[in-house]
Tab-separated table of C-alpha atoms in Angstrom:
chain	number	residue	atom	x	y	z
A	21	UNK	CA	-22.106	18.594	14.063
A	22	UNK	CA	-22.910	22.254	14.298
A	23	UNK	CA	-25.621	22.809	15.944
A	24	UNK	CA	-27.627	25.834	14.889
A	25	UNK	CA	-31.209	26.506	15.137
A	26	UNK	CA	-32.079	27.685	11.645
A	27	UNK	CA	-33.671	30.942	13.279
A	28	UNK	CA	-30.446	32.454	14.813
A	29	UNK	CA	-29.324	35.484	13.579
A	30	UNK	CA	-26.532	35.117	10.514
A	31	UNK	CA	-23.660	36.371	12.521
A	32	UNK	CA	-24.726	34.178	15.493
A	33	UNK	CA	-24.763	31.140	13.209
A	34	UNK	CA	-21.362	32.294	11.941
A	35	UNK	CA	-20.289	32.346	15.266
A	36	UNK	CA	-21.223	28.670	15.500
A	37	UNK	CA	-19.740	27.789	12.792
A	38	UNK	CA	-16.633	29.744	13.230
A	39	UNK	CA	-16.202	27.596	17.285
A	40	UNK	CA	-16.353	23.648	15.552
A	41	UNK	CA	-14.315	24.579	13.216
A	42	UNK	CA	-11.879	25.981	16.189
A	43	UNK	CA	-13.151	23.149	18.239
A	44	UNK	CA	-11.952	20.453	15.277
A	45	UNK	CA	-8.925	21.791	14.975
A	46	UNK	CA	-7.929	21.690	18.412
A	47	UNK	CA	-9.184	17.932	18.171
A	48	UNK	CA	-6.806	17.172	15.305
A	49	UNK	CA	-3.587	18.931	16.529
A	50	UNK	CA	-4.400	17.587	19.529
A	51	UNK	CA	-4.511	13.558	17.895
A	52	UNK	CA	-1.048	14.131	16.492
A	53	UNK	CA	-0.359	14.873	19.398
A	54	UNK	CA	-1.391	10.860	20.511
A	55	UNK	CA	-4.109	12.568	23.314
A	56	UNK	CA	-6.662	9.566	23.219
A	57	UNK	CA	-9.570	12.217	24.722
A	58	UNK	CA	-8.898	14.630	21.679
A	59	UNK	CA	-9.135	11.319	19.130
A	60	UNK	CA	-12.396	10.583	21.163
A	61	UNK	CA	-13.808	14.074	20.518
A	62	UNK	CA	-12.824	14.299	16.784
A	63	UNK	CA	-14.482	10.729	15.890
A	64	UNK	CA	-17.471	12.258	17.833
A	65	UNK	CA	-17.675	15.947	15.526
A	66	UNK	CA	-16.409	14.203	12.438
A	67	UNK	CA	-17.814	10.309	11.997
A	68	UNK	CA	-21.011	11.237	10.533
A	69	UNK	CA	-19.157	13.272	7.797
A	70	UNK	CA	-16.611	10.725	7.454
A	71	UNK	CA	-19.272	8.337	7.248
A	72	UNK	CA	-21.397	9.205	4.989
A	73	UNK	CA	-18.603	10.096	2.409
A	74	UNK	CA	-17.299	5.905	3.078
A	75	UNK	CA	-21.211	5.246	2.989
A	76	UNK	CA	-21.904	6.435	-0.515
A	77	UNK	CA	-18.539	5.245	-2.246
A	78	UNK	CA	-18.688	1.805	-0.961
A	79	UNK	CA	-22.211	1.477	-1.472
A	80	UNK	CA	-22.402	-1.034	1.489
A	81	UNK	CA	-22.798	-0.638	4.977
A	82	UNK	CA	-20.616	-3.129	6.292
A	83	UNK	CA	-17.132	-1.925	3.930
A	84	UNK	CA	-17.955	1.878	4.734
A	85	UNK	CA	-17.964	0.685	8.576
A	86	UNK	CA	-14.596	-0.829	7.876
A	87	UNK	CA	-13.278	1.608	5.663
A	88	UNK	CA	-14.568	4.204	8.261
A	89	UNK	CA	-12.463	1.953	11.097
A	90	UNK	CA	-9.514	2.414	8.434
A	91	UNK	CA	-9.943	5.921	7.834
A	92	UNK	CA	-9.923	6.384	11.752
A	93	UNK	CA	-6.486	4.376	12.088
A	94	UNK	CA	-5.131	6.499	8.981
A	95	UNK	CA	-6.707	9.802	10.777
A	96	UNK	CA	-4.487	8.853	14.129
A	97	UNK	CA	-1.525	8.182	12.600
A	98	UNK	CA	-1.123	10.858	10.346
A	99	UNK	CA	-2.553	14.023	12.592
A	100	UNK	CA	0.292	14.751	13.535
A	101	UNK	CA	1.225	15.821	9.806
A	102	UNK	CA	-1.968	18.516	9.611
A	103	UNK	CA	-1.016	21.672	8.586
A	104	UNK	CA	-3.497	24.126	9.483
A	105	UNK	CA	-2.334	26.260	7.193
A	106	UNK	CA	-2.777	24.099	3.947
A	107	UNK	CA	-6.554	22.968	4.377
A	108	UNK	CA	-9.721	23.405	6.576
A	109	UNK	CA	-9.578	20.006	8.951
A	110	UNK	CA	-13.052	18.574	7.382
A	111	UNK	CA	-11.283	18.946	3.792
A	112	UNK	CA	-8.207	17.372	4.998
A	113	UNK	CA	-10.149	14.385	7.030
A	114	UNK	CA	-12.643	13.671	3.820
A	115	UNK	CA	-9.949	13.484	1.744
A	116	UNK	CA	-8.572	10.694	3.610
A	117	UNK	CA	-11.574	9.097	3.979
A	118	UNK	CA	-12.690	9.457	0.099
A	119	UNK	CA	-9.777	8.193	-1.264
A	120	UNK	CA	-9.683	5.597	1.254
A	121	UNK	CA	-13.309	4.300	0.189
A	122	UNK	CA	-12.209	4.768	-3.372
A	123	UNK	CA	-9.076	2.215	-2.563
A	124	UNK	CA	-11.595	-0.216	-0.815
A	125	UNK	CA	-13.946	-0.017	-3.920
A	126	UNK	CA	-10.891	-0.320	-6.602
A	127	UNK	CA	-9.966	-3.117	-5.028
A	128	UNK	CA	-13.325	-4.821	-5.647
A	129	UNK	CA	-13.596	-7.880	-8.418
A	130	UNK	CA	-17.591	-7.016	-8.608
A	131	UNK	CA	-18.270	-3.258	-9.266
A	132	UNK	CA	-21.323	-1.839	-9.141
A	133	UNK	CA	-22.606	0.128	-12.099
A	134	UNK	CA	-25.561	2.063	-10.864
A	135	UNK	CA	-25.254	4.565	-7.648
A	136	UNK	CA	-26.315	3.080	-4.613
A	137	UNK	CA	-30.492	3.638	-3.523
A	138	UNK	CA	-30.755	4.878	-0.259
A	139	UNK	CA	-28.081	7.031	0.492
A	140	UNK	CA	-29.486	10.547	1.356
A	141	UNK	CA	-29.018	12.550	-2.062
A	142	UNK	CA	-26.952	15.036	-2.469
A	143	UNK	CA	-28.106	18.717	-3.348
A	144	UNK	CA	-27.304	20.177	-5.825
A	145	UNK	CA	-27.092	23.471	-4.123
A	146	UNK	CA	-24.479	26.241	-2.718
A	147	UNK	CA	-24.376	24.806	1.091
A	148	UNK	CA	-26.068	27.446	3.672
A	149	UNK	CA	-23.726	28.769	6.451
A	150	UNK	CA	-25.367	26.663	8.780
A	151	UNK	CA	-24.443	23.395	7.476
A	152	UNK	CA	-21.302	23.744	6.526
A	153	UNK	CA	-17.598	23.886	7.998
A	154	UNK	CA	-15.886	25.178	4.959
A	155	UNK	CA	-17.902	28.082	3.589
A	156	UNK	CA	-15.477	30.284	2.216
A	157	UNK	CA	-15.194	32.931	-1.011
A	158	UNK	CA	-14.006	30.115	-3.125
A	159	UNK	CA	-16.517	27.845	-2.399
A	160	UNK	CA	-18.746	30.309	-3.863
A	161	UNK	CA	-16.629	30.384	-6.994
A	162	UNK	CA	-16.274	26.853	-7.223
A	163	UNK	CA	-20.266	26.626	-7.076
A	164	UNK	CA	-20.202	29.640	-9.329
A	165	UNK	CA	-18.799	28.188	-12.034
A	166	UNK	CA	-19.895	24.460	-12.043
A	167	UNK	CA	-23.262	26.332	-12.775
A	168	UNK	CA	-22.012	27.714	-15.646
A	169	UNK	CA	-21.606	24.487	-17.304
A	170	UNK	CA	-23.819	22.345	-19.660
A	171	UNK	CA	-26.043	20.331	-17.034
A	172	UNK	CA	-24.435	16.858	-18.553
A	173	UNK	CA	-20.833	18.325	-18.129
A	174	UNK	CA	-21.659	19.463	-14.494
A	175	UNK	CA	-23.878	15.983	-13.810
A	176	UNK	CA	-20.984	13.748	-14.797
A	177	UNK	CA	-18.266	15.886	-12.843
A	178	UNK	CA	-19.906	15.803	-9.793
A	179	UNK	CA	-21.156	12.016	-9.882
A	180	UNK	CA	-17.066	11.577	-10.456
A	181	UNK	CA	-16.377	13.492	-7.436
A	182	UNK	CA	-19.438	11.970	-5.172
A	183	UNK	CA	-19.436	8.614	-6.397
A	184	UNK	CA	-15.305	7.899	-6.867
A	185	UNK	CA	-16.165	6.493	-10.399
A	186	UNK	CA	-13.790	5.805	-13.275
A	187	UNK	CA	-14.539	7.027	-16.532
A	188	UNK	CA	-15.963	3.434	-17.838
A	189	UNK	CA	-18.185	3.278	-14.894
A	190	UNK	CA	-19.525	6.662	-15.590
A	191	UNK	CA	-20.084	6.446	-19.435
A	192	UNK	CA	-21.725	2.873	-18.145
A	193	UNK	CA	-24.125	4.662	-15.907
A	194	UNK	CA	-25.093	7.002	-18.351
A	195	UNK	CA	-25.159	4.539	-21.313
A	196	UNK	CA	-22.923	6.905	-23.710
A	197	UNK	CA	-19.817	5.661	-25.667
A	198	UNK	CA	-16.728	5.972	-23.405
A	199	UNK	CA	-15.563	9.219	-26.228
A	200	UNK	CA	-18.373	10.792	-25.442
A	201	UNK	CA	-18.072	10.962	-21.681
A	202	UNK	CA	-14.272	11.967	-22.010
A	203	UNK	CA	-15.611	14.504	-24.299
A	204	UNK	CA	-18.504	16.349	-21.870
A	205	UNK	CA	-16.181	15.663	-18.407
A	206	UNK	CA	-13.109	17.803	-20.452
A	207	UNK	CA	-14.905	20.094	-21.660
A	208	UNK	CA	-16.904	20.817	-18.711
A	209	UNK	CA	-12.977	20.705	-17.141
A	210	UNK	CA	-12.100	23.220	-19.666
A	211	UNK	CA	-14.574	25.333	-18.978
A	212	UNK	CA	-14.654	24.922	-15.675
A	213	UNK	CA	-10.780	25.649	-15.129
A	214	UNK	CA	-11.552	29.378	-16.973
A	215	UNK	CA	-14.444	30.337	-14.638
A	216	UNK	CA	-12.023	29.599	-12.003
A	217	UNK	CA	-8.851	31.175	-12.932
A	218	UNK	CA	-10.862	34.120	-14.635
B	9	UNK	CA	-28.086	13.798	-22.797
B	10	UNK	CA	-31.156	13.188	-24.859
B	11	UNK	CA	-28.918	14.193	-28.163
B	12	UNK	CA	-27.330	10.969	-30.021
B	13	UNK	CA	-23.686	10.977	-28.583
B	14	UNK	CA	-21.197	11.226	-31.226
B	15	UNK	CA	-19.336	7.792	-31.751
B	16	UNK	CA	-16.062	9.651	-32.640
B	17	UNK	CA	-14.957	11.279	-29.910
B	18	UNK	CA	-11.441	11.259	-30.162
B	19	UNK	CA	-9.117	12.285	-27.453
B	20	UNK	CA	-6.933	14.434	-30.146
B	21	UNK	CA	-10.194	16.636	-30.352
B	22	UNK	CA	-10.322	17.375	-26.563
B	23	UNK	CA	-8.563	19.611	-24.247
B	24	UNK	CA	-6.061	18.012	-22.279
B	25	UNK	CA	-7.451	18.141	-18.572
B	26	UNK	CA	-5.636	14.715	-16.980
B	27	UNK	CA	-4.491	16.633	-14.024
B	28	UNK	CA	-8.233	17.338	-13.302
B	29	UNK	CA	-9.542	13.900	-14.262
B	30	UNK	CA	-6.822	12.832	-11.862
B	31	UNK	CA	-7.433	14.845	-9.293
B	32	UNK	CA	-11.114	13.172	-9.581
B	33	UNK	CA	-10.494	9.603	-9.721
B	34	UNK	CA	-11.450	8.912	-12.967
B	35	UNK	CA	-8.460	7.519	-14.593
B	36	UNK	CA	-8.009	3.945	-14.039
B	37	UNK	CA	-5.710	1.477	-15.523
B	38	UNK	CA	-2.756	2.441	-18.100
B	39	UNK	CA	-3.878	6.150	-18.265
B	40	UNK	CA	-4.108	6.121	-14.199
B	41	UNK	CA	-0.817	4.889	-14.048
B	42	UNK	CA	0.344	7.108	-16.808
B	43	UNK	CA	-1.080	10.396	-14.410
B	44	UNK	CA	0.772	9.285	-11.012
B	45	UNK	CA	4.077	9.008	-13.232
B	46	UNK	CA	3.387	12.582	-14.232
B	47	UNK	CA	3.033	13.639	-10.554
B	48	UNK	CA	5.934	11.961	-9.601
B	49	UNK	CA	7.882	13.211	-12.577
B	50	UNK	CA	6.455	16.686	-13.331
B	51	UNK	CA	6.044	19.564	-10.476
B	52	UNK	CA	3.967	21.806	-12.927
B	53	UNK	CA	1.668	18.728	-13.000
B	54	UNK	CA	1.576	18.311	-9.605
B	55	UNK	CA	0.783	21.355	-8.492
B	56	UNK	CA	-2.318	21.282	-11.456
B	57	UNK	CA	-3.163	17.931	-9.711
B	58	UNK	CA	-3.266	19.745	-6.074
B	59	UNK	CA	-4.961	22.982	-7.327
B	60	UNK	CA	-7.936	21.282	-8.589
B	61	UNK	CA	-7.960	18.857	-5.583
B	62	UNK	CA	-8.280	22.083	-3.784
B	63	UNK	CA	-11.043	23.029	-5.948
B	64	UNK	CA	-13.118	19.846	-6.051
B	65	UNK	CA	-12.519	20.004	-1.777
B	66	UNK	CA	-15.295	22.456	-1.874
B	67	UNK	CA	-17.801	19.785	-2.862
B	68	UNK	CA	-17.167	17.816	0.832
B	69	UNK	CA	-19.590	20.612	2.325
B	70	UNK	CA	-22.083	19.323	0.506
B	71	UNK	CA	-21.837	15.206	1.139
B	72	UNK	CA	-24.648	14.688	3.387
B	73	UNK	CA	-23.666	12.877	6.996
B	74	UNK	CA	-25.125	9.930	7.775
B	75	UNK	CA	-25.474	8.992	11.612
B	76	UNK	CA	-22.301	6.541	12.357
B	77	UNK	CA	-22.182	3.717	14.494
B	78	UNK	CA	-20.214	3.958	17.424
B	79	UNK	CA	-16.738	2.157	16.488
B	80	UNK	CA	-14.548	4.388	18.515
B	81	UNK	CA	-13.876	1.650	21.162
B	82	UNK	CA	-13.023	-1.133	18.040
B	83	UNK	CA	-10.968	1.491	16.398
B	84	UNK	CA	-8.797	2.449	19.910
B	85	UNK	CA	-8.526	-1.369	20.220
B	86	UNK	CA	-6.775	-1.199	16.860
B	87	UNK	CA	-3.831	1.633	17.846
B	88	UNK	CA	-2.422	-1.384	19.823
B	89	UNK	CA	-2.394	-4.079	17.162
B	90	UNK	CA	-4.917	-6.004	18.744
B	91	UNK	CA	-7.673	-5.311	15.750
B	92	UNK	CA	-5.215	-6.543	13.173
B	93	UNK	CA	-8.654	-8.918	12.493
B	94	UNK	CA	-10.873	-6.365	11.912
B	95	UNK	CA	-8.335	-4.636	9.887
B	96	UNK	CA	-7.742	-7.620	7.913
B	97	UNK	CA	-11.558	-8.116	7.033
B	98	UNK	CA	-11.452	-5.278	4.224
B	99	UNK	CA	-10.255	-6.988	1.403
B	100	UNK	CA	-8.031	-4.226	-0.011
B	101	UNK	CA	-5.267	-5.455	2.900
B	102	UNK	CA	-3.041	-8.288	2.595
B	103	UNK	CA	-1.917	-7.992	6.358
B	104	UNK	CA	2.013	-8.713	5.996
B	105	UNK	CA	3.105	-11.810	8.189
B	106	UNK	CA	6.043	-10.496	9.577
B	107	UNK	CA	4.576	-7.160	10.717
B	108	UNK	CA	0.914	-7.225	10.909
B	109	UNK	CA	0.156	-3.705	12.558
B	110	UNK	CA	2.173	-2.370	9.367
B	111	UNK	CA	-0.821	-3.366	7.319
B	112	UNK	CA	-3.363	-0.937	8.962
B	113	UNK	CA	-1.159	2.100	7.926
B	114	UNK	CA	-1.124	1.070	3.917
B	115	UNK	CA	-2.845	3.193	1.747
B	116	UNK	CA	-3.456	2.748	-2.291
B	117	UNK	CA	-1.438	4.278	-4.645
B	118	UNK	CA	-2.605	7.576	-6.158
B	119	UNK	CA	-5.038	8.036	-3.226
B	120	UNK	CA	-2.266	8.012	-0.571
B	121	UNK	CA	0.327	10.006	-2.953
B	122	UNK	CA	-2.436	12.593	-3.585
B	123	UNK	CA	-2.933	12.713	0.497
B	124	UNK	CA	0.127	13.873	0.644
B	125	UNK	CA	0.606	15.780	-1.866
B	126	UNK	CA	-2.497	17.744	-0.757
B	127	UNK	CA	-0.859	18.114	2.748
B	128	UNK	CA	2.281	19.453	1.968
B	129	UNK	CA	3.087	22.394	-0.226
B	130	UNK	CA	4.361	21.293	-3.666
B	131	UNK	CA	5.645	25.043	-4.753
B	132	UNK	CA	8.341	24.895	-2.323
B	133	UNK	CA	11.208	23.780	-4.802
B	134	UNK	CA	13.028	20.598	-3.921
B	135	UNK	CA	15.548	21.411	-0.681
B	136	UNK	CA	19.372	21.772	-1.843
B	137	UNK	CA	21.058	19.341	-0.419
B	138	UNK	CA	23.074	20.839	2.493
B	139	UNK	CA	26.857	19.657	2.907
B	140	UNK	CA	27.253	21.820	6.181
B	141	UNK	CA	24.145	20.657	8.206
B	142	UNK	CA	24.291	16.876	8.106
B	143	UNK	CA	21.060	15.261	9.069
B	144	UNK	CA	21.600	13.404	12.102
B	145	UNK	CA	19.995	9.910	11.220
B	146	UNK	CA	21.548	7.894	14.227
B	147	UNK	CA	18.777	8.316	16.371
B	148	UNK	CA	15.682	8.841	13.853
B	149	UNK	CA	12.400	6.940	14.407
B	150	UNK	CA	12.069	3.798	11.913
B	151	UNK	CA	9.764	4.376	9.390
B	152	UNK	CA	7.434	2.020	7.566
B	153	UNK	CA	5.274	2.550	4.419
B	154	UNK	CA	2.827	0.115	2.773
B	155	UNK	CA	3.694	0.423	-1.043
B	156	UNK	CA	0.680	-0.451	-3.152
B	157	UNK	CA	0.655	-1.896	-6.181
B	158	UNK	CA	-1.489	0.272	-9.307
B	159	UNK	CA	-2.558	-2.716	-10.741
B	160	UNK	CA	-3.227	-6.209	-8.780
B	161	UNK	CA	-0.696	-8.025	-6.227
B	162	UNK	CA	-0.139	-7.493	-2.641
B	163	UNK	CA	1.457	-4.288	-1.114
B	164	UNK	CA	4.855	-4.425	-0.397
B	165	UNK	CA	6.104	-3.570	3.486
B	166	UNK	CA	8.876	-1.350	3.377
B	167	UNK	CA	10.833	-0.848	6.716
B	168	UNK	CA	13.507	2.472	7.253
B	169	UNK	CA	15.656	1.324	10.208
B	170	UNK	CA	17.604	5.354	10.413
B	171	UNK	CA	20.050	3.881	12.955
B	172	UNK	CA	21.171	1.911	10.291
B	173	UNK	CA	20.208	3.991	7.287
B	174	UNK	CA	18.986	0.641	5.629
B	175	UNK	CA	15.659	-0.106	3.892
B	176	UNK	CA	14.061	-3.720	3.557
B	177	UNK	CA	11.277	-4.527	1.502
B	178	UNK	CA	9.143	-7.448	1.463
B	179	UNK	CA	8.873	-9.542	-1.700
B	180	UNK	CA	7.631	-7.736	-4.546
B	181	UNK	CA	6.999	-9.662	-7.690
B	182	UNK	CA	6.483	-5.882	-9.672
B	183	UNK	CA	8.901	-6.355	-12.390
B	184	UNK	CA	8.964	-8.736	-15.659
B	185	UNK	CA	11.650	-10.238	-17.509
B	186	UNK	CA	12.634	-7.625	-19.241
B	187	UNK	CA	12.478	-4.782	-17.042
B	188	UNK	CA	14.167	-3.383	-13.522
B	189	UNK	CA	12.138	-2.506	-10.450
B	190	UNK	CA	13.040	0.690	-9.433
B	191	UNK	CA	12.578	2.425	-6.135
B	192	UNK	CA	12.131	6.159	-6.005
B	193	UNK	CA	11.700	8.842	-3.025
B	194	UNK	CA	9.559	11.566	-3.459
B	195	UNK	CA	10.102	13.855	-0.643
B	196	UNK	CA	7.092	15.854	0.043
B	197	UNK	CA	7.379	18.849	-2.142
B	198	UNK	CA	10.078	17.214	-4.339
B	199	UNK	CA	11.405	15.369	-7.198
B	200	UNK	CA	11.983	11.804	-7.413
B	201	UNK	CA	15.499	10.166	-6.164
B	202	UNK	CA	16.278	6.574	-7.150
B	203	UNK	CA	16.899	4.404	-4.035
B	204	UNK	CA	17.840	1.436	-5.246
B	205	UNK	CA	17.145	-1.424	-7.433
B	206	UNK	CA	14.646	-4.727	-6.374
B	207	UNK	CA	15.876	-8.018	-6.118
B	208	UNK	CA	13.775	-10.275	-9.304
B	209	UNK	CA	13.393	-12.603	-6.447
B	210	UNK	CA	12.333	-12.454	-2.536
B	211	UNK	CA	12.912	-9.269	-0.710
B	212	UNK	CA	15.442	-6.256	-0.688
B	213	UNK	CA	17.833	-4.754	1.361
B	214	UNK	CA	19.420	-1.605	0.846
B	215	UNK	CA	21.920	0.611	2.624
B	216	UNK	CA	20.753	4.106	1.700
B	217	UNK	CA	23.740	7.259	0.786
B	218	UNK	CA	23.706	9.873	3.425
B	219	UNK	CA	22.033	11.841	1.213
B	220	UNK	CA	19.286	9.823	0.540
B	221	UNK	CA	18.298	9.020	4.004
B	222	UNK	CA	17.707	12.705	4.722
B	223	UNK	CA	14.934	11.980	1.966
B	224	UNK	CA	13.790	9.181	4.405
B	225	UNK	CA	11.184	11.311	6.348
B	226	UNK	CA	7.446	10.732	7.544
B	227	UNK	CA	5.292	12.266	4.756
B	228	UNK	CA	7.697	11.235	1.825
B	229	UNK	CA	6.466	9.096	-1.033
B	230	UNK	CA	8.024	5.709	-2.529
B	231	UNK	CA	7.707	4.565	-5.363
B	232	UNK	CA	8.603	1.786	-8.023
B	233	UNK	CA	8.744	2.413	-11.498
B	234	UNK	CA	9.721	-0.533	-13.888
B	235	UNK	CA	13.338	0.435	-15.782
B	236	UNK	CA	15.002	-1.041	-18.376
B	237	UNK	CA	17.681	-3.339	-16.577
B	238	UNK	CA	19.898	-1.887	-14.722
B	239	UNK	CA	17.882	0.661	-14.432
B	240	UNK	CA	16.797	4.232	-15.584
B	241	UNK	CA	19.977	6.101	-16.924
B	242	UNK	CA	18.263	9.304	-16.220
B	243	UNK	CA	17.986	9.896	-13.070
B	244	UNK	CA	14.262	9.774	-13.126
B	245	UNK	CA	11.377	7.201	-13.516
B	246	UNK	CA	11.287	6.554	-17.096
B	247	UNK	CA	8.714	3.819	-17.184
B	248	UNK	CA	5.401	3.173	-15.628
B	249	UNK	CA	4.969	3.880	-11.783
B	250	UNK	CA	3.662	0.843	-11.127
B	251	UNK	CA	3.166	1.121	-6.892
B	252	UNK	CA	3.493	4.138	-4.451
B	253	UNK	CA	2.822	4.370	-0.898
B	254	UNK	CA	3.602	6.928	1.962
B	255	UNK	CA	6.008	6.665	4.360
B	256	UNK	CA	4.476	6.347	8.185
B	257	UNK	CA	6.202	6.870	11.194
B	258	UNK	CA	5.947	3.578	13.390
């Protein structure tokens, strides 16, 4: 989506960075807007996001195209309520299309209990400038302070976020009583929620 | 995770962090349902909810994109109605005979609730209603919303006629014997406001006060809590919220 050559200079990459994110915007106030070109051009910068966010929580290629065509619908209808004031437009679009794949895989009679093989993994890293739209001072605290936790507490609070999970399916995955789980995601919560507002 | 976990773990022992757990996903079932009560009911929670939504948001930088195929040209087919099919193939959707476009905007639940909620600013304290500036309703858009039940069941279709100020639902079969479905407005940034009672049987119809249909706005939440009959006596959901969607401009 951004497209910057790893050996640009920091600010130039900023730079980058700094245009798509201007560039989405436009796209998304534009949608509300009903322009059918701007639609076009956000589906273009955003799908791959979008998708891979469907991808992992369905764990099925076929529901996270759907829930991706659903996401899409939901995206057109309700552009016209972005605030650009309240959120970055890549938080505001994957947090339609996570909870969206979360309803699709709610609504599911057969659930899977382990995470899904071949999705690309997910780093567990602070995101360089480059690949990122939302780099900001607080996503360094946020990163911050999830390091500051017991590796469990952190592990099961970010396969909740990543994976949409309930608390049975995690304490499933990790074959600990369901107490147990409660006990390391609310403390690690606990924890977490004083590194932040420290 | 290589230490034996202790078998009792009880809750009483833990810090209370349900607006975080929330805000994750991780509640399901009576304790879900529990949590989007609280949202609906408490600001303070709310606003806990939305703060570490904010918080978790960070993560998305790091979800890894995976190339997408190319369904812009099946998803513009769908603005007009005419993928109602492909809509229809995701199993969460019960695609609503009398209006089948409404289905594509429905949304579950907490997920859509917490949409908006994440959207809008919740410390802006609900608006005072306004005796001197009327809303002018008679020529407002209609409004539909797609309300979703927590547990199983089929969404209900609500439709906001605002020339008319009157709200119909489809049939909801939400309440039991011995409780009232209730329907509640949330408008974005505000506290609930009972709408009306549903009909035990087949849909509703209700003609909304004046004040109530200024509630009536794209963005705003319903909801249905179940009452005791007759419904709750105090002015806000009492019982579990037991289905919630967002109201869509048409």
């Amino acid at each position: 989506m951004i497209d910057s050559a790893p050996r640009h200079p920091a600010s130039a990459v900023a730079e980058t960075a700094d245009a798509a994110r201007v560039r989405l915007v436009e796209a998304l106030i534009r949608t509300g807007e009903e322009d059918r070109a701007a639609f076009r051009d956000l589906y273009s910068l955003t799908s791959a996001k979008l998708f891979g966010i469907c991808y992992r929580i369905c764990g099925e290629r076929q529901a996270a195209e759907d829930v991706l065509h659903d996401v899409y619908l939901t995206i057109w209808k309700r552009a016209g309520a972005y605030e650009p004031a309240r959120a970055s437009p890549i938080t505001w679009l994957a947090t339609i299309a996570r909870n969206r794949a979360i309803d699709w895989q709610r609504a599911q009679t057969v659930r899977r209990s382990t995470p899904i093989e071949d999705a690309p993994p997910i780093l567990d890293t602070a995101p360089l400038v480059s690949e990122t739209m939302l780099e900001d001072e607080a996503s360094h605290q946020l990163h911050a302070c999830l390091d500051s936790l017991e590796e469990r507490q952190r592990a099961a609070i970010r396969t909740a976020f990543f994976d949409g999970v309930t608390y049975a399916e995690l304490a499933e995955r990790e074959a600990v009583p369901l107490g147990t789980m409660k006990s390391w995601v609310r403390r690690g919560l606990a924890r977490l929620k004083a590194c932040l507002e420290g | 995770m290589s230490d034996v976990p202790p078998s009792d773990v009880h809750d009483d022992d833990l810090p209370d962090m349900t607006a975080g757990e929330f805000a994750l996903g991780l509640l399901d079932g009576d304790a879900g349902a529990a949590a989007t009560r609280r949202v609906l009911a408490e600001p303070a929670f709310a606003r806990s909810v939305e703060a570490w939504r904010l918080h978790f948001a960070q993560l998305f930088a790091q979800w890894p994109e995976m190339p997408a195929p190319d369904l812009f040209a099946r998803i513009e087919r769908s603005l007009h109605g005419s993928g109602a099919a492909t809509v229809a193939t995701l199993p969460v959707r019960t695609p609503s005979k009398l209006w089948p476009g409404i289905a594509a905007l429905s949304s579950l639940a907490a997920a859509a609730l917490l949409v908006v909620l994440f959207t809008r600013p919740l410390a802006v304290p609900p608006r005072p209603q306004a005796p001197a500036t009327p809303r002018v309703v008679e020529t407002g858009p209609t409004l539909v919303a797609s309300i979703t039940p927590t547990a199983k069941g089929a969404p209900v279709t609500v439709v906001y006629n605002a020339g008319a100020g009157s709200l119909r639902l489809t049939e909801a079969s939400l309440a039991d014997a011995k409780r009232t479905a209730e329907l509640w407005v949330i408008p974005a940034g505000g506290t609930p406001h009972s709408l009306g009672l549903l009909a035990a049987h087949g849909g509703t119809a209700l003609t909304l006060t004046a004040e109530n249909r200024a509630r009536i706005t794209a963005g705003a939440t319903l909801a249905v809590s179940l009452e005791p009959i007759g419904g709750s006596t105090t002015g806000l959901p009492t019982g579990p919220v037991v289905a919630t969607g967002a109201l869509s401009r048409v």
